[in-house]
CSV table of C-alpha atoms in Angstrom, one decimal:
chain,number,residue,atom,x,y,z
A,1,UNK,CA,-29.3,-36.5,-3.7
A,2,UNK,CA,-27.8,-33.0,-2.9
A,3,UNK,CA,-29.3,-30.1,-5.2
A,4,UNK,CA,-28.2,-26.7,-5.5
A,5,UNK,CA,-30.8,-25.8,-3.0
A,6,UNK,CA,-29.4,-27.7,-0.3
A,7,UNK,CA,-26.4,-25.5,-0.3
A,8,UNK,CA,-28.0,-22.1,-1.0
A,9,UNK,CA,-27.6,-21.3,3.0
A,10,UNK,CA,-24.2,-22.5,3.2
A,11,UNK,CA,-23.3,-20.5,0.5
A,12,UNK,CA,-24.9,-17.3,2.4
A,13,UNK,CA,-24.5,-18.5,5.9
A,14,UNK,CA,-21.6,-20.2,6.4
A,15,UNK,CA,-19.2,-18.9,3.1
A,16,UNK,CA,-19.9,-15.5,2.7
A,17,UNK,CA,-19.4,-14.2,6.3
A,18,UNK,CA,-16.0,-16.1,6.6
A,19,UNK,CA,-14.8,-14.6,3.0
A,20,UNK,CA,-15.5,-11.0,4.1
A,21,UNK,CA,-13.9,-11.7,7.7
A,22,UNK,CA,-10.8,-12.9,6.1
A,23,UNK,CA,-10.7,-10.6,3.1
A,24,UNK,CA,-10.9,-7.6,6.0
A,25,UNK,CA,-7.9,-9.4,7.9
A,26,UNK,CA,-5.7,-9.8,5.0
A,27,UNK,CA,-6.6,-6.4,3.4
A,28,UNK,CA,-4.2,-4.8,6.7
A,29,UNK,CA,-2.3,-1.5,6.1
A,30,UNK,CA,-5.1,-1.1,3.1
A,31,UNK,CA,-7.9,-0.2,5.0
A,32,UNK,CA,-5.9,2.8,6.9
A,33,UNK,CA,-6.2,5.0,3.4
A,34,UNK,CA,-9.1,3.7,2.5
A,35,UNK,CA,-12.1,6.6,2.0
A,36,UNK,CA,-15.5,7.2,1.1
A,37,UNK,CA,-16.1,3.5,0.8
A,38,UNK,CA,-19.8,3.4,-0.7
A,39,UNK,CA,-22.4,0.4,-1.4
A,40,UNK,CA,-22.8,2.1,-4.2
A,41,UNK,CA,-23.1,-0.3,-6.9
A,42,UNK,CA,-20.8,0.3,-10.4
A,43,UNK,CA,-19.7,-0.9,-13.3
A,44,UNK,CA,-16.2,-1.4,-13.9
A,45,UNK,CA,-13.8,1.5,-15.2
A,46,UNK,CA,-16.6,4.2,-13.9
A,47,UNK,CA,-14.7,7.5,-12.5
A,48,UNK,CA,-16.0,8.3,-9.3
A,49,UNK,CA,-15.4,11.6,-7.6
A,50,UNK,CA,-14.4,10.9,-3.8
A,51,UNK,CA,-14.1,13.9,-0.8
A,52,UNK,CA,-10.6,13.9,0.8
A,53,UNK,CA,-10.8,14.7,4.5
A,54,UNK,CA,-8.1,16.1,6.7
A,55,UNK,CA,-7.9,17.8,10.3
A,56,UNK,CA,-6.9,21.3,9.8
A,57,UNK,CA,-5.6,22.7,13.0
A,58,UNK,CA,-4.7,26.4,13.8
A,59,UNK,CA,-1.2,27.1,15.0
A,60,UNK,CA,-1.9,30.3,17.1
A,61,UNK,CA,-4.4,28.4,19.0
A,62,UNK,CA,-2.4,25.6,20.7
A,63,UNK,CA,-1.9,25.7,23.9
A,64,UNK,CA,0.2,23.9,26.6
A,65,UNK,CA,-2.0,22.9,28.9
A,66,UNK,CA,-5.5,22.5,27.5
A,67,UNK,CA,-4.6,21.8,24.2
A,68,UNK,CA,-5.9,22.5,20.3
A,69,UNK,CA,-8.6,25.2,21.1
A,70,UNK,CA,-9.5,25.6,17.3
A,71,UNK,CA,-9.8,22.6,15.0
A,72,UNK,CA,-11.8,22.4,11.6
A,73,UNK,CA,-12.1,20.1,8.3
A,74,UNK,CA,-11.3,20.1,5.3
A,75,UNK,CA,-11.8,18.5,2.2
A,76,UNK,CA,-10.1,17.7,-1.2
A,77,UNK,CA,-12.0,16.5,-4.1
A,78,UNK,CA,-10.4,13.8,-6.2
A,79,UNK,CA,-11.8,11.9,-9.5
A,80,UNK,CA,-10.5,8.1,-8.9
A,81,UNK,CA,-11.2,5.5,-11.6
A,82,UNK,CA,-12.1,1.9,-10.7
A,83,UNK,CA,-10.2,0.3,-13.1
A,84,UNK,CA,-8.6,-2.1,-10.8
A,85,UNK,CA,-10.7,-6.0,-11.4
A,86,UNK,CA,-9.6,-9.1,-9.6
A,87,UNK,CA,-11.2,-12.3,-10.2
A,88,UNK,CA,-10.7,-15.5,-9.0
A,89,UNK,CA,-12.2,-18.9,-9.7
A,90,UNK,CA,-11.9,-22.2,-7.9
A,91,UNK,CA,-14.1,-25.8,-7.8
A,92,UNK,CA,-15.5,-27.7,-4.0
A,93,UNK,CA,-17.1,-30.8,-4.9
A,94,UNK,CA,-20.2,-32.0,-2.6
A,95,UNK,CA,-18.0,-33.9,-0.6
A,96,UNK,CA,-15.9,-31.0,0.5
A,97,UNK,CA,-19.6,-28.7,1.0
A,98,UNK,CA,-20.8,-31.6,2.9
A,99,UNK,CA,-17.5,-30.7,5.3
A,100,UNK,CA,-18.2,-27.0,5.6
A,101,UNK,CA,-22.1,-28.0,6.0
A,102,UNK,CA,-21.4,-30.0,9.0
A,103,UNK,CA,-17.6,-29.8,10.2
A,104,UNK,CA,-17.2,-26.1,9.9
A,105,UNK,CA,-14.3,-26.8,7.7
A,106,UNK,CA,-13.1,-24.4,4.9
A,107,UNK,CA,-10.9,-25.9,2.2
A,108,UNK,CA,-8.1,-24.1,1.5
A,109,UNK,CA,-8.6,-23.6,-2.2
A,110,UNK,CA,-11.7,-21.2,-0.5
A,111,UNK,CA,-9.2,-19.6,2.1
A,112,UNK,CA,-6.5,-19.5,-1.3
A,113,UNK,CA,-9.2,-17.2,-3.1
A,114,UNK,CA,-10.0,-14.8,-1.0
A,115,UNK,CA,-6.0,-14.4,-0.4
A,116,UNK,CA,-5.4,-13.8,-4.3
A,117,UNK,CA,-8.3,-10.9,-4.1
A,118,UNK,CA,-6.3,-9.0,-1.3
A,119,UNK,CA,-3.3,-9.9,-2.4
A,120,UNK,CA,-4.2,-8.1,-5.9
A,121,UNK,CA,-4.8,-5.1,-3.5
A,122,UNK,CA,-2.1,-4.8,-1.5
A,123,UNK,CA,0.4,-5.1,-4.7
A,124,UNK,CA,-1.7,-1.9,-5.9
A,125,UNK,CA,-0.5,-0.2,-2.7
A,126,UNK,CA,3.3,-1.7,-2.8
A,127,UNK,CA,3.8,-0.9,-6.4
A,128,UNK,CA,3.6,2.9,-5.1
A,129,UNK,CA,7.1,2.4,-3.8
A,130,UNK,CA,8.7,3.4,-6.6
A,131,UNK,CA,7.4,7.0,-6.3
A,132,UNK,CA,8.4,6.7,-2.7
A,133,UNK,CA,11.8,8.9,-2.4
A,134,UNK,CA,12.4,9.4,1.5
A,135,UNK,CA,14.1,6.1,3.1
A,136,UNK,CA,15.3,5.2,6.4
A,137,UNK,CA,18.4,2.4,6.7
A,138,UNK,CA,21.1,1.3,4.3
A,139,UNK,CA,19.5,-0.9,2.2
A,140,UNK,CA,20.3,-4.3,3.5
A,141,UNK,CA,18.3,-7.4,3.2
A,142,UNK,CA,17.6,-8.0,7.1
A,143,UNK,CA,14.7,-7.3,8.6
A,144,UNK,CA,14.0,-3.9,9.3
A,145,UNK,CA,14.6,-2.8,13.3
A,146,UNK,CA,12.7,-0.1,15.6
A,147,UNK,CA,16.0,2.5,14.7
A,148,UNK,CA,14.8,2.2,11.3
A,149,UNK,CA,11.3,3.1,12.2
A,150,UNK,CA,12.2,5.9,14.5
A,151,UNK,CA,14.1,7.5,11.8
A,152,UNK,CA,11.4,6.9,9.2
A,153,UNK,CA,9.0,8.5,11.9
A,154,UNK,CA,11.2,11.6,11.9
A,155,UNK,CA,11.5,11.8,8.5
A,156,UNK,CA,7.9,11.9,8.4
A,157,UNK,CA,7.5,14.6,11.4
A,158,UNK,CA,9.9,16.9,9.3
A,159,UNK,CA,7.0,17.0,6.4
A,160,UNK,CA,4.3,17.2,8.7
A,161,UNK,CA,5.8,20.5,10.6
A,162,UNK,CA,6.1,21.9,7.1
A,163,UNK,CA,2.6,21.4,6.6
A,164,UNK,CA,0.7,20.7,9.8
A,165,UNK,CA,1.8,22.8,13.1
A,166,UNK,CA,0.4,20.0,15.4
A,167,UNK,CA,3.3,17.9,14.1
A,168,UNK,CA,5.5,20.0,16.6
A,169,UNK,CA,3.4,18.6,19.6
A,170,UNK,CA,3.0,15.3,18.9
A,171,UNK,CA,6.8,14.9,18.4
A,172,UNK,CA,7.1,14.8,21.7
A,173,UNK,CA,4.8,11.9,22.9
A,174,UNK,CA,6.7,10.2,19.7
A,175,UNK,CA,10.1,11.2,21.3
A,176,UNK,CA,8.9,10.1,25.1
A,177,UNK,CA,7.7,6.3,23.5
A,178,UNK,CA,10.6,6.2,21.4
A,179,UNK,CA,13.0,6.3,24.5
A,180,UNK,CA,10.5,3.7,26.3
A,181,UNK,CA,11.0,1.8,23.0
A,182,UNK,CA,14.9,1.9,22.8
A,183,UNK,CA,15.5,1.2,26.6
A,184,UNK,CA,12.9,-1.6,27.3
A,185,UNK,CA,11.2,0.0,30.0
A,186,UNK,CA,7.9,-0.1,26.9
A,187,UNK,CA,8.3,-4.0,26.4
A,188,UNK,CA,11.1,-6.4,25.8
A,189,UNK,CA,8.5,-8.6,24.0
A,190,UNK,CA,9.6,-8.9,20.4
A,191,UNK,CA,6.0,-9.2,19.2
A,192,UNK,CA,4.3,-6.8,21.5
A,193,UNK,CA,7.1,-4.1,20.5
A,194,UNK,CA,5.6,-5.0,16.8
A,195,UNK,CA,2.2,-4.2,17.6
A,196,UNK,CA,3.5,-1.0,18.9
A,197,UNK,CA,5.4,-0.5,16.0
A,198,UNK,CA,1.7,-0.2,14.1
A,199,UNK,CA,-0.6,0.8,16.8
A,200,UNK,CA,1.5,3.4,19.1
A,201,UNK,CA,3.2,4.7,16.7
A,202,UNK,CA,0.8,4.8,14.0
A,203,UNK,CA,-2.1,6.9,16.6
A,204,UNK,CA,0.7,9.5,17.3
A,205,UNK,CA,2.6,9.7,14.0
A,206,UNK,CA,-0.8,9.2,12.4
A,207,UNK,CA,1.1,6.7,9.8
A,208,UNK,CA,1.4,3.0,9.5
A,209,UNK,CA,4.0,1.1,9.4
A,210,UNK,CA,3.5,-1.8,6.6
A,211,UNK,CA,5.1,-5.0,5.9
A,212,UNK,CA,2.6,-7.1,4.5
A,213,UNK,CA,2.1,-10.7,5.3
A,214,UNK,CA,0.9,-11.9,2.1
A,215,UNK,CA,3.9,-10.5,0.0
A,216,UNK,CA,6.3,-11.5,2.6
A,217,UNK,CA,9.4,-10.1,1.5
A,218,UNK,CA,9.6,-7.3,-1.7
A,219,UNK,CA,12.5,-6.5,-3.1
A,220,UNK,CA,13.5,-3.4,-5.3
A,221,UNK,CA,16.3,-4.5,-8.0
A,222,UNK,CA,18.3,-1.7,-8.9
A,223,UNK,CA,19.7,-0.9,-11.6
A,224,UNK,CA,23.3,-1.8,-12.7
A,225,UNK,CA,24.7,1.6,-12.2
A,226,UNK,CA,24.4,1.0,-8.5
A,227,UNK,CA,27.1,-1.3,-8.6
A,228,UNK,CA,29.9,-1.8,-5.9
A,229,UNK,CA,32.9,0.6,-7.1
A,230,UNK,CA,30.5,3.1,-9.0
A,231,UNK,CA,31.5,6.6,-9.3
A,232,UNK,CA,28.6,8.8,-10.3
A,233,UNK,CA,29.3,12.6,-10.1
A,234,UNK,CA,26.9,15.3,-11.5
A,235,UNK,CA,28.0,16.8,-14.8
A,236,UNK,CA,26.6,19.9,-16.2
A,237,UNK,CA,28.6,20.3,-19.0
A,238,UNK,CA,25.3,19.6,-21.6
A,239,UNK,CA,22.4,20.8,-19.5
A,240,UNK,CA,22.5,23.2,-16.2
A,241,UNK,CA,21.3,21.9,-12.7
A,242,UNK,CA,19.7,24.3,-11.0
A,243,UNK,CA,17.4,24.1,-8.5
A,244,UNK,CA,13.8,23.2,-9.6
A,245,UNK,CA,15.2,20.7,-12.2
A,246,UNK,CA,13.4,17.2,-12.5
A,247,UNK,CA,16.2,15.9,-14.7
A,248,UNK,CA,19.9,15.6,-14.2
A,249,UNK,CA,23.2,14.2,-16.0
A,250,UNK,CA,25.6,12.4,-14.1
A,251,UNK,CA,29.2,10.4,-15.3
A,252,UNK,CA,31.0,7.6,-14.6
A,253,UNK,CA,33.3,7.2,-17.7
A,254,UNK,CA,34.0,3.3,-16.8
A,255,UNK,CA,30.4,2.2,-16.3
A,256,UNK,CA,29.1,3.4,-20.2
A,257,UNK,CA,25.8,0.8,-20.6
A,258,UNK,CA,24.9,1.2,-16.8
A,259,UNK,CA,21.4,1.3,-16.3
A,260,UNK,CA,19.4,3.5,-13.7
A,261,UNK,CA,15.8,1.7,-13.6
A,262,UNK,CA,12.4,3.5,-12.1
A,263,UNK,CA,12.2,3.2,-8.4
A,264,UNK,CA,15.8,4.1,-7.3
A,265,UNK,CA,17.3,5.7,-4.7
A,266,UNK,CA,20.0,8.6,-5.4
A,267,UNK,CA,21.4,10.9,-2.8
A,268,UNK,CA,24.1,13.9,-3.8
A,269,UNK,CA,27.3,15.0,-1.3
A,270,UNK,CA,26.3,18.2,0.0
A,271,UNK,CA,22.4,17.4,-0.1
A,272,UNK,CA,19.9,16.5,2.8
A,273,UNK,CA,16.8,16.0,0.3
A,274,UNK,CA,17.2,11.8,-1.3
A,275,UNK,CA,15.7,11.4,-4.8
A,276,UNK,CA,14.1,8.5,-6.4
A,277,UNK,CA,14.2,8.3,-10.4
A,278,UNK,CA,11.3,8.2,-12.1
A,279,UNK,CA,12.0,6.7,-15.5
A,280,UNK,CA,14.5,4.2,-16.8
A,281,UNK,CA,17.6,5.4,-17.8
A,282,UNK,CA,21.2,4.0,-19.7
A,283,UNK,CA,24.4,5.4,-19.6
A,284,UNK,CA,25.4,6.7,-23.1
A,285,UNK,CA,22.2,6.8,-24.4
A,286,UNK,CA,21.5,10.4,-24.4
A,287,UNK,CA,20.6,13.4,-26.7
A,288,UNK,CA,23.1,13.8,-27.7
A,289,UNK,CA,24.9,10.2,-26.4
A,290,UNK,CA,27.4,10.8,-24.1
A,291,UNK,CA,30.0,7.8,-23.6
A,292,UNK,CA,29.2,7.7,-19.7
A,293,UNK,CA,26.8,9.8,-19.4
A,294,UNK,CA,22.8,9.3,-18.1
A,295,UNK,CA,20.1,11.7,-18.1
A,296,UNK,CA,18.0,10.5,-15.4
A,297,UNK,CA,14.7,11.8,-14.5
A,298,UNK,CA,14.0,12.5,-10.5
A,299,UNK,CA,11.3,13.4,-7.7
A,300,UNK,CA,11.4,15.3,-6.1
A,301,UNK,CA,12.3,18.4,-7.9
A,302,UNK,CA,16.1,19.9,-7.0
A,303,UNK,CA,15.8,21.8,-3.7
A,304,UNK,CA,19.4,23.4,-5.1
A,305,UNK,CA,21.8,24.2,-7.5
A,306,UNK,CA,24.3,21.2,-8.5
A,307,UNK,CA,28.0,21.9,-9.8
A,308,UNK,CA,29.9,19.4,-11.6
A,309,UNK,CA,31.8,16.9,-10.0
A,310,UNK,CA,29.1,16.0,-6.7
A,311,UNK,CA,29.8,12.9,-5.9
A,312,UNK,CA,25.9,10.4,-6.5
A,313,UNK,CA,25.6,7.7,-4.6
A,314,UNK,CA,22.7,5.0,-5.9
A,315,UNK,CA,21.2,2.8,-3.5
A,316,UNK,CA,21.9,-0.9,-4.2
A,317,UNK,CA,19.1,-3.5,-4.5
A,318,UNK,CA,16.8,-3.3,-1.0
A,319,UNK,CA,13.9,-4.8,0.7
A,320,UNK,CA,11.4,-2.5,0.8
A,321,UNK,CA,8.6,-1.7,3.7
A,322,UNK,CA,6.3,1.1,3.9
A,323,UNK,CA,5.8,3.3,6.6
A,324,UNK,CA,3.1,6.0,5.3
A,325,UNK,CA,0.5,8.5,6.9
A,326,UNK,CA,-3.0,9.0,5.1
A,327,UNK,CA,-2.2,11.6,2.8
A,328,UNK,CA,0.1,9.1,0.6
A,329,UNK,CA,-2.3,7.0,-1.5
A,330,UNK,CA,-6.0,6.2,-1.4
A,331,UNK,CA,-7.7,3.2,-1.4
A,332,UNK,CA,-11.3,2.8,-3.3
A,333,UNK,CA,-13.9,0.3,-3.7
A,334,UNK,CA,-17.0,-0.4,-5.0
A,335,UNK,CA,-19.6,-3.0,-5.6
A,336,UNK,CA,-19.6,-4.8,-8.9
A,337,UNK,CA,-22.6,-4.6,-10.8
A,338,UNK,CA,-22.6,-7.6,-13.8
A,339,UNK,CA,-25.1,-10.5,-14.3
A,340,UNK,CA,-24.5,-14.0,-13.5
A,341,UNK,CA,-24.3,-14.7,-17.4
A,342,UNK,CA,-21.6,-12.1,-18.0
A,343,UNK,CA,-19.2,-14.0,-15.4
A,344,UNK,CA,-19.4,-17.2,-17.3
A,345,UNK,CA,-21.6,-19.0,-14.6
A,346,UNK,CA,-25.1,-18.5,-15.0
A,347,UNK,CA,-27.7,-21.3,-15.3
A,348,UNK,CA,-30.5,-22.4,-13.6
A,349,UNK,CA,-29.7,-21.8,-9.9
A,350,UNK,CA,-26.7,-19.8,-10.1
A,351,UNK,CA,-26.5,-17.9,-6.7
A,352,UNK,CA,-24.9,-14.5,-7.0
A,353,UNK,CA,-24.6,-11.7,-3.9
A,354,UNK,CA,-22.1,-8.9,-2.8
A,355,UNK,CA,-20.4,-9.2,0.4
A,356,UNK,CA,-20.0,-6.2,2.6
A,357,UNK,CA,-18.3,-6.0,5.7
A,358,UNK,CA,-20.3,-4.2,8.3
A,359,UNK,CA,-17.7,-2.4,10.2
A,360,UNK,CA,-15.3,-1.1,6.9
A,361,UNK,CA,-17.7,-1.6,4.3
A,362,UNK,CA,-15.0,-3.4,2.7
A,363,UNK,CA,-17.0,-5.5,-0.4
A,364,UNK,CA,-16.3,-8.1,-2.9
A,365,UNK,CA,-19.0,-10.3,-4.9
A,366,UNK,CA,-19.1,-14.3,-4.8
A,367,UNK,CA,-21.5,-16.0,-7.2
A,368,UNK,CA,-21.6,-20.2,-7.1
A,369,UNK,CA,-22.9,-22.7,-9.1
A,370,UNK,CA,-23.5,-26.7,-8.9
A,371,UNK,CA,-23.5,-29.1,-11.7
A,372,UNK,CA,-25.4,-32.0,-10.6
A,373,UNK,CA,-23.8,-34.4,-13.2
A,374,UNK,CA,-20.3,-33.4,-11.7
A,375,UNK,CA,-20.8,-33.2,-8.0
A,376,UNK,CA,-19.2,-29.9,-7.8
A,377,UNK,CA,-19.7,-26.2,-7.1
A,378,UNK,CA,-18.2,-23.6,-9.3
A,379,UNK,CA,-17.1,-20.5,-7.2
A,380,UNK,CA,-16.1,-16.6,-8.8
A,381,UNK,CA,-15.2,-14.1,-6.4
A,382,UNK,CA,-14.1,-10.9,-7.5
A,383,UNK,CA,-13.2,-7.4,-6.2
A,384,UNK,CA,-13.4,-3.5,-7.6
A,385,UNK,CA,-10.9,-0.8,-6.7
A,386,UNK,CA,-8.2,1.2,-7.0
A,387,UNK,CA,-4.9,2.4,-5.3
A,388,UNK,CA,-4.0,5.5,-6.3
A,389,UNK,CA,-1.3,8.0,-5.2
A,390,UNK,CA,-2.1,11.2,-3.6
A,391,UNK,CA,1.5,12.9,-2.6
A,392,UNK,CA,5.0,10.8,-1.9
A,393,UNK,CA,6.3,13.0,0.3
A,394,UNK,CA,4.4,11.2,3.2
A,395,UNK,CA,5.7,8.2,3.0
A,396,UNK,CA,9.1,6.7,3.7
A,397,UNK,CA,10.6,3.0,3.0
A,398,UNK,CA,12.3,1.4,5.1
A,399,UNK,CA,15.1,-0.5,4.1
A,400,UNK,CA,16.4,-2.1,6.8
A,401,UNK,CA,20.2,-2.0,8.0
């Protein structure tokens, strides 16, 4: 008769090294902002103070042929709480041990979990879009293409030579692969000129290009003022634009009711800068309600004065895929520190340990548990973290065209 000892090395052998493997693999895009990953040990909601580090390079220094002759470090202290918890439960009975045991076989229900506790992860990151207000393409639902990237790279280069003067210098090796890119002489593979997508680019843009395999395809829904025939112009008859504002009215007087929702895309004739609003928003129902006109909250802040009458254009519903560096958002965990009791398991023989990756130090906790009457093992995995953002203006979406 199979007791819960008979599984106990399964459990640590066998299990737990494939959970942790695959929670790694599926966790891709997450682990390039992820810092000051600890094995520290924590109880949920606990505020953790984290050190942000960055290269810091000196402009007058650079030179042509040997390179960056000064470089230093530094650091930015952030508070991050780990209020983030994913749990997931699932059943094997012996029968399907037995096959792990001896076959080497994991059931999917097993493969299934560990999905759901990356998948709660990555959704963290993706929900960050919505702050996101730089975007490459026009907003179609086809898959994105390497133009769209190249542009989303040089929208990102732009920031960085505003704040980084290597960003100068590494446009170039970006503008030399680019061309190998764009006239096949790089690859003409479809899949290898994916993994350059993340790996070539990525090392010399320092970003990442993201469209996760778990979510598949993400869609924003805009609101209904971005409909086709809309005619949004600014209006400053009620409240002055100038530049530095965060808020803005604009008019269409045939589209009273039209809603602007969090997370879309605006751009104004006469303006390079794109804005995304940052609250939800209906036409007419301002203070005081205009009949066609909505207040709408943006990011980022005006970069110049608006005049009545500029045309706004709002960006129609639109896939969405992240290409970021690591200054946009960071990525925290912890392990989880709770007894065996407090996750509902508990009894005699209830096996409990936290998982940690060697390489990333990437963690998550499995506890297991057999009822002999029932044949079965009951399995909790769960996860601690957090995805927080640190400044939108280093990422961009791509929205295919």
């Amino acid at each position: 008769m199979a007791n819960n000892n008979d599984f106990s090395a399964t459990y640590r052998d066998k299990l737990a090294p494939k959970a942790i493997k695959r929670l790694v693999a599926k966790m891709q895009g997450l682990e390039y902002i992820t810092q000051d990953i600890s094995e520290e040990i924590v109880d949920k909601n606990k505020t953790i103070s984290i050190e942000l580090q960055t290269e810091d390079f000196i402009a007058n220094d650079w030179n042509d042929v040997t390179g960056i002759q000064s470089q230093s470090f530094k650091t930015n202290t952030v508070l991050i709480e780990l209020n983030k918890h994913k749990e997931v439960t699932f059943e094997l009975s012996d029968v399907q041990m037995r096959e792990v045991q001896t076959q080497n076989v994991v059931p999917d229900l097993f493969n299934n979990a560990v999905n759901a506790l990356a998948k709660a992860q990555v959704i963290e990151l993706y929900k960050l879009y919505k702050k996101v207000y730089n975007f490459s393409g026009t907003g179609s639902s086809n898959a994105f293409k390497t133009d769209d990237i190249f542009e989303g790279e040089k929208i990102l280069f732009d920031v960085l030579v505003e704040t980084d003067p290597v960003a100068a210098v590494t446009s170039r090796a970006y503008t030399d692969l680019a061309h190998e890119l764009k006239d096949g002489s790089k690859t003409s593979d479809a899949t290898s000129e994916n993994a350059l997508r993340n790996k070539e680019l990525g090392d010399i843009a320092n970003t990442f290009v993201f469209r996760d395999q778990l979510l598949k395809d993400v869609y924003h829904t805009a609101g209904t003022a971005s409909q086709a025939g809309a005619a949004w112009t600014v209006d400053t008859a009620l409240n002055a634009a100038p530049a530095g504002s965060t808020a803005i009215d604009v008019f269409d007087g045939s589209l009273n009711g039209a809603t602007f929702l969090e997370g879309d895309l605006i751009s104004i004739d006469g303006h390079d800068q794109t804005y995304v609003i940052t609250a939800d928003a209906t036409a007419g129902a301002g203070n005081p309600p205009t009949a066609g006109v909505a207040t709408i909250s943006i990011s980022p802040a005006l970069t110049e004065d608006l005049t009545s009458g500029q045309a706004v254009t709002v960006m129609p519903s639109h896939a969405v895929n992240l290409m970021y560096g690591k200054e946009f958002a960071v990525h925290v965990m912890r392990q989880l520190d709770k007894s065996a009791e407090e996750l509902g398991l508990g009894g005699v023989g209830s096996i409990q340990q936290n998982i940690v990756d060697p390489r990333t130090k990437t963690s998550m906790r499995m506890e297991s548990f057999r009822d002999p009457k029932l044949k079965t093992h009951f399995f909790t995995f769960d996860v601690l973290f957090n995805v927080e953002l640190l400044d939108a203006k280093y990422a961009v979406r791509l929205l295919n065209s």
